[in-house]
Coordinates of C-alpha atoms in Angstrom, one line a residue:
Chain A
M1 CA 119.5 -116.6 -27.4
N2 CA 120.5 -119.8 -25.6
R3 CA 124.0 -119.5 -26.7
S4 CA 124.7 -119.3 -22.7
R5 CA 122.9 -121.3 -21.3
A6 CA 123.2 -124.5 -24.2
P7 CA 126.3 -123.5 -26.2
I8 CA 126.8 -125.8 -28.9
L9 CA 130.9 -127.1 -29.7
K10 CA 131.7 -128.5 -33.2
L11 CA 134.0 -131.7 -33.9
G12 CA 134.1 -132.9 -37.4
E13 CA 130.7 -133.6 -38.3
T14 CA 129.3 -133.8 -35.0
L15 CA 127.2 -131.0 -32.9
I16 CA 127.8 -131.3 -28.8
A17 CA 125.2 -129.3 -27.1
S18 CA 126.2 -128.5 -24.2
V19 CA 123.5 -127.9 -21.1
Q20 CA 125.0 -125.4 -19.0
E21 CA 122.1 -124.8 -16.8
A22 CA 118.5 -125.5 -16.3
L23 CA 116.0 -124.5 -19.5
M24 CA 113.6 -122.5 -19.7
D25 CA 110.5 -123.9 -22.8
A26 CA 111.8 -120.3 -24.5
D27 CA 115.5 -121.8 -24.3
L28 CA 114.8 -125.2 -25.6
V29 CA 113.1 -123.9 -28.0
G30 CA 116.1 -121.5 -29.0
L31 CA 118.6 -124.6 -28.6
R32 CA 116.4 -126.8 -30.9
D33 CA 116.0 -124.0 -33.7
E34 CA 120.1 -123.2 -34.1
L35 CA 121.4 -126.9 -33.7
V36 CA 118.8 -126.8 -37.1
A37 CA 120.0 -125.0 -37.9
E38 CA 123.3 -125.6 -37.4
V39 CA 123.3 -129.3 -38.6
K40 CA 121.7 -127.9 -42.3
K41 CA 125.0 -126.0 -41.9
Y42 CA 128.1 -127.6 -41.6
R43 CA 126.4 -130.7 -42.5
A44 CA 126.2 -132.5 -39.3
T45 CA 125.7 -136.2 -39.3
C46 CA 125.9 -136.2 -35.0
V47 CA 124.0 -134.3 -32.7
I48 CA 124.7 -135.0 -29.0
I49 CA 123.3 -132.6 -26.6
D50 CA 124.7 -133.5 -22.7
V51 CA 121.9 -132.6 -19.9
T52 CA 124.2 -134.6 -17.1
V53 CA 123.5 -131.0 -15.5
L54 CA 119.8 -131.0 -15.1
D55 CA 118.3 -132.3 -12.3
V56 CA 114.4 -132.7 -13.6
L57 CA 113.1 -132.2 -17.6
D58 CA 109.2 -131.9 -18.1
S59 CA 106.7 -133.3 -20.5
F60 CA 108.0 -130.0 -22.6
A61 CA 111.7 -131.0 -22.8
A62 CA 111.2 -134.5 -23.0
R63 CA 108.9 -133.3 -26.3
T64 CA 111.1 -130.6 -27.7
L65 CA 114.7 -133.3 -27.5
R66 CA 112.2 -136.2 -29.7
H67 CA 111.8 -133.2 -32.2
I68 CA 115.0 -132.2 -32.4
A69 CA 115.2 -136.4 -32.3
Q70 CA 113.9 -135.9 -35.1
M71 CA 114.2 -133.0 -36.7
T72 CA 117.8 -133.7 -37.2
Q73 CA 116.5 -137.4 -38.4
L74 CA 115.1 -136.0 -41.7
L75 CA 118.1 -133.8 -42.2
G76 CA 120.5 -137.2 -42.1
A77 CA 122.2 -136.5 -38.3
R78 CA 121.5 -138.9 -35.9
T79 CA 120.6 -137.3 -32.1
V80 CA 121.8 -139.1 -28.9
I81 CA 121.3 -137.4 -25.6
V82 CA 123.3 -137.9 -22.9
G83 CA 123.4 -137.3 -19.3
I84 CA 120.2 -138.3 -17.6
Q85 CA 121.1 -139.1 -13.8
P86 CA 119.7 -141.7 -12.1
D87 CA 116.7 -139.4 -10.3
V88 CA 115.3 -138.1 -13.5
A89 CA 115.1 -141.4 -15.4
F90 CA 113.7 -142.4 -13.1
A91 CA 111.2 -139.6 -12.4
M92 CA 110.5 -139.0 -15.7
V93 CA 109.3 -143.2 -16.8
Q94 CA 107.2 -142.6 -14.0
L95 CA 105.7 -139.2 -15.8
G96 CA 105.6 -141.9 -18.7
L97 CA 108.6 -139.6 -20.7
T98 CA 110.4 -142.2 -22.6
L99 CA 112.1 -140.4 -25.0
E100 CA 110.4 -142.8 -27.2
G101 CA 112.3 -143.5 -30.0
T102 CA 115.6 -141.4 -29.3
E103 CA 118.5 -142.3 -28.2
T104 CA 120.5 -142.4 -25.0
A105 CA 124.2 -142.9 -23.9
L106 CA 125.3 -143.0 -20.4
D107 CA 127.7 -139.6 -21.0
L108 CA 129.6 -137.6 -23.8
E109 CA 132.6 -140.6 -23.8
D110 CA 129.8 -143.3 -24.0
A111 CA 128.2 -141.5 -26.6
L112 CA 131.3 -140.7 -28.5
S113 CA 132.0 -144.1 -28.1
R114 CA 128.9 -145.2 -30.0
L115 CA 129.5 -143.3 -32.6
K116 CA 132.9 -143.3 -32.9
I117 CA 134.4 -140.8 -32.1
R118 CA 137.0 -140.8 -31.4
V119 CA 139.4 -138.1 -29.9
G120 CA 142.8 -137.6 -28.2
R121 CA 145.8 -139.0 -29.8
E122 CA 146.1 -141.8 -32.6
R123 CA 149.7 -142.3 -31.6
S124 CA 152.1 -141.0 -28.4
A125 CA 154.0 -138.9 -29.0
Q126 CA 157.7 -138.7 -29.8
Chain B
M1 CA 104.1 -164.5 34.3
A2 CA 108.5 -163.9 34.8
N3 CA 110.7 -160.9 33.5
H4 CA 108.7 -157.9 32.6
E5 CA 111.8 -156.0 31.7
T6 CA 111.7 -157.2 28.5
L7 CA 108.5 -156.7 27.6
P8 CA 107.0 -154.2 24.3
A9 CA 105.8 -150.6 25.1
E10 CA 102.4 -150.7 27.1
T11 CA 99.7 -151.3 25.0
S12 CA 97.1 -148.2 25.4
I13 CA 93.6 -148.4 24.5
S14 CA 91.4 -145.5 25.3
R15 CA 89.1 -144.4 27.2
E16 CA 86.4 -144.6 24.9
E17 CA 87.2 -148.1 23.6
V18 CA 86.7 -149.3 27.1
L19 CA 83.2 -147.4 27.0
R20 CA 82.3 -149.0 24.2
R21 CA 84.0 -152.7 25.2
K22 CA 81.9 -152.6 28.4
A23 CA 79.2 -151.1 26.6
F24 CA 79.0 -154.0 24.0
L25 CA 79.3 -156.8 27.8
E26 CA 76.8 -154.9 28.5
F27 CA 78.8 -154.0 31.7
T28 CA 77.2 -151.2 33.5
E29 CA 77.5 -150.0 37.4
D30 CA 75.0 -153.1 38.0
D31 CA 77.4 -155.8 37.6
V32 CA 80.0 -153.3 39.1
A33 CA 77.9 -153.2 42.4
V34 CA 77.4 -157.1 42.1
L35 CA 80.9 -157.1 41.5
E36 CA 81.8 -155.2 44.8
G37 CA 79.1 -157.2 46.5
V38 CA 80.9 -160.4 46.9
N39 CA 84.2 -159.2 47.6
D40 CA 84.4 -160.3 51.1
L41 CA 83.1 -163.7 49.7
A42 CA 85.8 -164.0 47.1
T43 CA 88.6 -163.2 49.9
Q44 CA 87.6 -166.0 51.4
Y45 CA 87.8 -168.2 48.9
A46 CA 90.8 -167.2 47.2
E47 CA 93.1 -169.5 48.6
S48 CA 91.2 -172.4 47.3
M49 CA 90.6 -170.9 44.2
I50 CA 94.5 -170.3 43.9
E51 CA 95.0 -174.2 44.8
D52 CA 92.5 -175.6 42.8
F53 CA 93.7 -174.0 39.4
Y54 CA 97.1 -174.8 39.9
K55 CA 96.2 -178.3 40.6
H56 CA 94.5 -178.4 37.0
L57 CA 97.8 -176.3 35.9
M58 CA 99.8 -178.6 36.7
A59 CA 97.6 -182.0 35.9
F60 CA 98.4 -181.1 31.9
E61 CA 101.6 -181.9 30.6
E62 CA 101.0 -178.3 28.2
T63 CA 100.9 -175.9 31.0
R64 CA 102.7 -177.5 33.5
T65 CA 106.2 -176.7 32.0
F66 CA 105.4 -172.7 32.6
F67 CA 105.7 -173.9 35.9
A68 CA 108.6 -176.4 36.5
D69 CA 110.4 -173.6 38.9
P70 CA 108.6 -174.2 42.7
E71 CA 110.2 -170.1 43.2
L72 CA 108.5 -169.4 40.2
L73 CA 105.3 -170.7 40.9
R74 CA 105.1 -169.3 44.1
H75 CA 105.7 -166.1 42.8
V76 CA 102.2 -166.8 39.9
K77 CA 100.4 -167.9 42.4
E78 CA 100.5 -164.8 44.7
M79 CA 100.0 -162.9 41.4
Q80 CA 97.2 -165.0 40.6
K81 CA 95.5 -164.1 43.6
A82 CA 95.9 -161.1 43.0
Y83 CA 94.5 -160.8 40.2
F84 CA 91.6 -162.9 41.0
M85 CA 90.6 -160.5 43.9
R86 CA 90.9 -157.5 42.3
L87 CA 87.7 -159.3 40.4
T88 CA 86.0 -158.3 43.0
Q89 CA 87.9 -155.3 43.6
G90 CA 86.1 -152.5 41.6
H91 CA 87.3 -149.0 39.9
Y92 CA 86.5 -151.0 36.1
D93 CA 89.1 -148.2 35.0
Q94 CA 91.6 -147.0 32.5
E95 CA 94.1 -148.6 35.2
Y96 CA 92.3 -151.8 35.9
V97 CA 93.0 -152.0 32.1
A98 CA 96.3 -151.4 32.0
N99 CA 96.7 -154.6 34.2
R100 CA 95.0 -156.6 32.5
I101 CA 97.0 -155.5 29.2
R102 CA 99.8 -156.1 31.2
I103 CA 98.7 -159.7 32.1
G104 CA 98.2 -160.5 29.0
Q105 CA 101.9 -158.8 27.6
V106 CA 103.3 -161.5 30.4
H107 CA 101.1 -164.6 29.4
E108 CA 102.1 -163.5 25.5
H109 CA 105.5 -163.1 26.5
V110 CA 106.4 -166.5 27.8
G111 CA 104.6 -168.3 24.8
L112 CA 101.3 -169.5 26.4
P113 CA 99.6 -171.1 24.3
V114 CA 96.2 -168.8 23.7
K115 CA 94.3 -172.1 24.0
S116 CA 95.6 -173.0 27.1
Y117 CA 94.6 -169.1 28.7
F118 CA 91.4 -169.5 27.1
G119 CA 91.0 -173.0 28.6
M120 CA 92.3 -171.2 32.2
Y121 CA 89.6 -168.8 32.7
C122 CA 86.6 -171.4 31.7
F123 CA 88.2 -173.6 34.5
Y124 CA 88.0 -169.9 37.1
L125 CA 84.8 -169.8 35.6
R126 CA 83.9 -172.9 36.9
A127 CA 85.4 -173.0 39.4
V128 CA 83.7 -170.0 40.8
L129 CA 80.6 -171.2 39.3
K130 CA 81.1 -174.5 42.1
R131 CA 82.0 -172.3 45.2
L132 CA 78.9 -169.8 43.8
R133 CA 76.3 -173.3 44.1
E134 CA 77.9 -174.4 48.0
E135 CA 77.1 -170.7 49.2
Y136 CA 74.2 -169.9 47.4
G137 CA 73.1 -173.5 47.4
E138 CA 68.9 -171.7 48.7
A139 CA 69.1 -168.4 46.4
P140 CA 70.5 -169.8 43.1
E141 CA 68.5 -166.6 41.6
Q142 CA 71.8 -164.7 43.2
A143 CA 74.2 -166.7 42.8
F144 CA 73.1 -166.5 39.3
A145 CA 73.4 -162.7 39.1
I146 CA 76.8 -162.9 40.5
F147 CA 77.8 -166.0 37.7
N148 CA 76.8 -163.3 34.9
S149 CA 78.5 -159.9 35.4
L150 CA 81.7 -161.8 36.5
M151 CA 81.1 -164.1 33.7
K152 CA 81.2 -160.3 31.5
L153 CA 84.1 -159.2 33.5
T154 CA 85.7 -162.5 33.1
F155 CA 85.2 -161.8 28.9
F156 CA 86.2 -158.1 28.9
D157 CA 89.4 -159.1 30.2
I158 CA 89.7 -162.1 27.3
G159 CA 89.6 -158.7 24.8
L160 CA 92.1 -157.2 26.1
A161 CA 94.4 -160.4 26.5
I162 CA 93.8 -161.8 23.3
D163 CA 94.7 -158.3 21.6
T164 CA 97.8 -157.9 23.5
Y165 CA 98.2 -162.3 21.6
I166 CA 96.7 -160.4 18.3
E167 CA 99.4 -157.0 18.9
S168 CA 102.7 -158.8 18.9
R169 CA 102.0 -160.7 16.7
E170 CA 100.6 -158.5 13.9
R171 CA 104.5 -156.3 15.0
T172 CA 106.4 -159.4 14.5
I173 CA 104.7 -160.0 11.2
E174 CA 105.4 -155.6 10.3
G175 CA 109.0 -156.8 11.8
Q176 CA 110.0 -159.7 8.4
Q177 CA 108.1 -157.9 6.4
E178 CA 110.5 -154.5 6.9
A179 CA 113.1 -157.1 7.2
I180 CA 112.0 -158.6 3.4
R181 CA 112.2 -154.8 2.2
E182 CA 116.0 -154.5 3.6
L183 CA 116.7 -158.3 1.9
S184 CA 118.3 -156.1 -1.1
T185 CA 117.9 -156.9 -4.5
P186 CA 121.4 -157.4 -5.9
V187 CA 122.6 -155.3 -8.8
L188 CA 126.4 -158.0 -10.2
L189 CA 128.8 -156.6 -12.4
L190 CA 129.2 -159.6 -14.3
R191 CA 131.7 -159.0 -16.8
P192 CA 132.9 -154.8 -17.7
G193 CA 129.4 -153.0 -19.6
L194 CA 127.6 -155.8 -18.0
L195 CA 125.4 -155.6 -15.2
L196 CA 123.3 -158.2 -13.9
L197 CA 119.6 -158.1 -11.5
P198 CA 118.2 -161.3 -10.7
I199 CA 115.1 -160.6 -8.8
I200 CA 113.4 -162.7 -6.6
G201 CA 109.6 -162.8 -5.0
L202 CA 106.7 -160.4 -4.9
I203 CA 107.9 -156.8 -6.5
D204 CA 105.6 -154.4 -5.1
T205 CA 105.3 -150.5 -5.8
R206 CA 107.8 -149.8 -3.2
R207 CA 110.8 -153.0 -3.6
A208 CA 110.3 -152.2 -7.8
R209 CA 110.7 -148.3 -6.7
Q210 CA 113.8 -149.4 -4.6
L211 CA 115.5 -151.5 -7.2
T212 CA 114.6 -149.7 -10.1
E213 CA 117.0 -146.6 -8.4
Q214 CA 119.7 -148.9 -7.1
L215 CA 120.0 -150.0 -11.5
L216 CA 120.7 -146.5 -12.0
R217 CA 122.9 -145.4 -10.0
S218 CA 125.0 -148.9 -10.1
V219 CA 124.4 -148.5 -14.6
R220 CA 126.1 -144.8 -13.3
T221 CA 128.9 -146.5 -11.6
N222 CA 130.2 -149.3 -13.8
R223 CA 129.1 -146.9 -16.6
A224 CA 127.2 -150.5 -18.0
A225 CA 125.8 -150.1 -21.1
V226 CA 123.3 -154.1 -21.1
V227 CA 121.7 -154.9 -18.5
V228 CA 120.3 -158.5 -17.5
I229 CA 116.6 -158.6 -15.3
D230 CA 116.4 -161.6 -14.4
V231 CA 112.5 -162.8 -13.3
T232 CA 112.8 -166.4 -12.8
G233 CA 112.7 -166.1 -9.0
V234 CA 109.1 -164.0 -10.0
P235 CA 106.1 -166.6 -8.6
S236 CA 103.7 -164.1 -10.2
V237 CA 103.7 -160.9 -12.2
D238 CA 100.3 -158.6 -12.1
T239 CA 99.6 -155.4 -14.7
K240 CA 101.3 -153.4 -12.0
V241 CA 104.0 -156.2 -12.1
A242 CA 104.6 -155.3 -15.5
N243 CA 104.4 -151.4 -15.9
H244 CA 107.0 -151.7 -12.8
L245 CA 109.5 -153.7 -15.3
V246 CA 108.8 -152.0 -17.6
Q247 CA 109.6 -148.8 -16.1
T248 CA 112.6 -149.9 -15.2
V249 CA 113.8 -150.9 -18.1
E250 CA 112.2 -147.2 -20.0
A251 CA 114.8 -145.6 -17.1
A252 CA 118.1 -148.4 -18.0
R253 CA 117.2 -146.6 -21.9
L254 CA 117.0 -142.8 -21.1
M255 CA 120.8 -143.8 -19.7
G256 CA 122.1 -145.1 -22.5
A257 CA 122.0 -149.6 -20.9
V258 CA 120.1 -151.8 -23.0
S259 CA 117.9 -154.3 -20.6
I260 CA 117.1 -158.0 -21.5
V261 CA 114.3 -159.2 -19.2
S262 CA 115.3 -163.7 -18.9
G263 CA 114.2 -165.8 -17.7
I264 CA 109.5 -165.7 -18.1
A265 CA 108.3 -168.4 -17.0
P266 CA 105.2 -169.9 -19.0
D267 CA 102.9 -169.3 -16.9
I268 CA 104.0 -165.6 -16.5
A269 CA 104.1 -165.7 -20.1
Q270 CA 100.4 -167.0 -20.9
T271 CA 99.5 -164.3 -17.8
M272 CA 100.7 -161.5 -19.8
V273 CA 99.9 -162.4 -23.0
R274 CA 96.5 -162.1 -21.2
L275 CA 96.5 -159.5 -19.8
G276 CA 97.7 -158.1 -23.0
I277 CA 100.7 -156.5 -21.3
D278 CA 102.4 -154.8 -24.3
L279 CA 106.5 -155.4 -23.8
R280 CA 107.7 -155.2 -27.3
R281 CA 109.0 -152.7 -26.2
I282 CA 111.6 -154.9 -24.4
R283 CA 114.4 -157.7 -25.0
T284 CA 113.4 -160.3 -24.3
V285 CA 115.1 -164.3 -23.9
G286 CA 113.9 -167.2 -22.2
D287 CA 116.4 -168.5 -19.4
L288 CA 119.1 -166.3 -17.8
Q289 CA 122.2 -168.3 -20.0
S290 CA 120.8 -166.6 -23.0
G291 CA 120.2 -163.9 -21.5
I292 CA 123.9 -163.4 -20.4
E293 CA 124.9 -164.9 -23.8
E294 CA 122.4 -161.6 -25.6
A295 CA 124.2 -159.2 -23.7
E296 CA 128.1 -160.7 -24.5
R297 CA 127.1 -160.6 -28.1
L298 CA 125.6 -156.6 -27.7
L299 CA 128.8 -156.4 -25.2
G300 CA 131.0 -158.2 -28.4
Y301 CA 132.7 -160.4 -26.3
R302 CA 132.5 -164.0 -27.8
V303 CA 133.4 -166.7 -25.7
V304 CA 135.3 -169.1 -26.5
K305 CA 135.5 -173.1 -24.5
E306 CA 139.4 -173.3 -24.9
R307 CA 139.8 -176.6 -23.2
P308 CA 137.7 -179.6 -21.8
A309 CA 137.1 -178.8 -17.8
D310 CA 139.9 -179.4 -15.1
G311 CA 139.2 -183.0 -14.1
Q312 CA 137.4 -183.8 -16.7
G313 CA 141.1 -184.5 -19.3
E314 CA 142.0 -187.7 -18.0
K315 CA 138.5 -189.2 -18.6
E316 CA 138.7 -188.7 -21.3
G317 CA 141.4 -191.0 -22.2
P318 CA 141.2 -194.3 -23.9

């Protein structure tokens, strides 16, 4: 499936889908199915989709991302799209693709801090 | 009239355009023949014509200032004589046009007002008319024909010269517009995570694009979470401008930044509602202060006044 193009990592109750290269429509659909299944399976409360590497997001991709957000919402998980690049963001709004109703964050770090997920040492090493 | 080195690149007018202009003025080969026919006469009168011409120019403050230097005056008289003689030398071709354009550029360059330019041409025609009357007192028909041809040619020259004036102004305006566009709209970092984008002046498509790109880059480099877009300095808003604003806000949101639009003037608010612009997706507040306060609230800042401002402490004493 799309495992190589967008592996899904599990971090506590959060699933992180990290897009590694340009996604074909079929890959997007695969990612959607897989994410929805894994949210259910792991009882995840948050989903982060990192699209930093994408230099284009077309209407199908935008719609699929929105659908993922809505579907995971129905399963009780909040989805955040992270890493949309300035050029991509500009191109998207010109095409009217605004991911309405979907949460966005600057990057993975930003999303984790918004979701109040702490990564790293709780206290310094002895 | 003075230095030729600093003139702008020569304007060229196509052969077809020259023909169109001549056709409109009904300037024909007959006119060429008539003018060539009085070349001897022109040579005879050139000297006195030029003297009269400069006497007239020197009688007026506005034009006198251009010829304060006697050396320069001598030079321009030579040039003027050449100009005058050229009127009756035939071959009103591309080279003639280039020469006339050049003369126009020289006058424009030294800042001679258009009204003076016209006034000088008027004097020229009147001076010629006077001499024609003296010369052809017995044959007014002939004088009339000569004057008729000369007038056509003169108007042809004026057209070329005035075009150089207009072109120069257009170049200036173009340059200024470019300069205005390049006046970048700064994106200011007000606090960690808080950007301020003050927009001043009109927003057109090009500027909106530049503005948005700049903002998005700043959002990334500063890791901004909130952007205050202040439109206090935007004089008017139409559907297009409002759409640009919405796009900027949406693009920032795609990068995870919340935008607050502040400073919409009352009359602009009225216009926007009347135009039916939907700004429900945009957070708006009245003025910049409220915008910054709202942003600080979103970011979790709390600004507290600790003590009276410097210099005011003493005043509060008994």
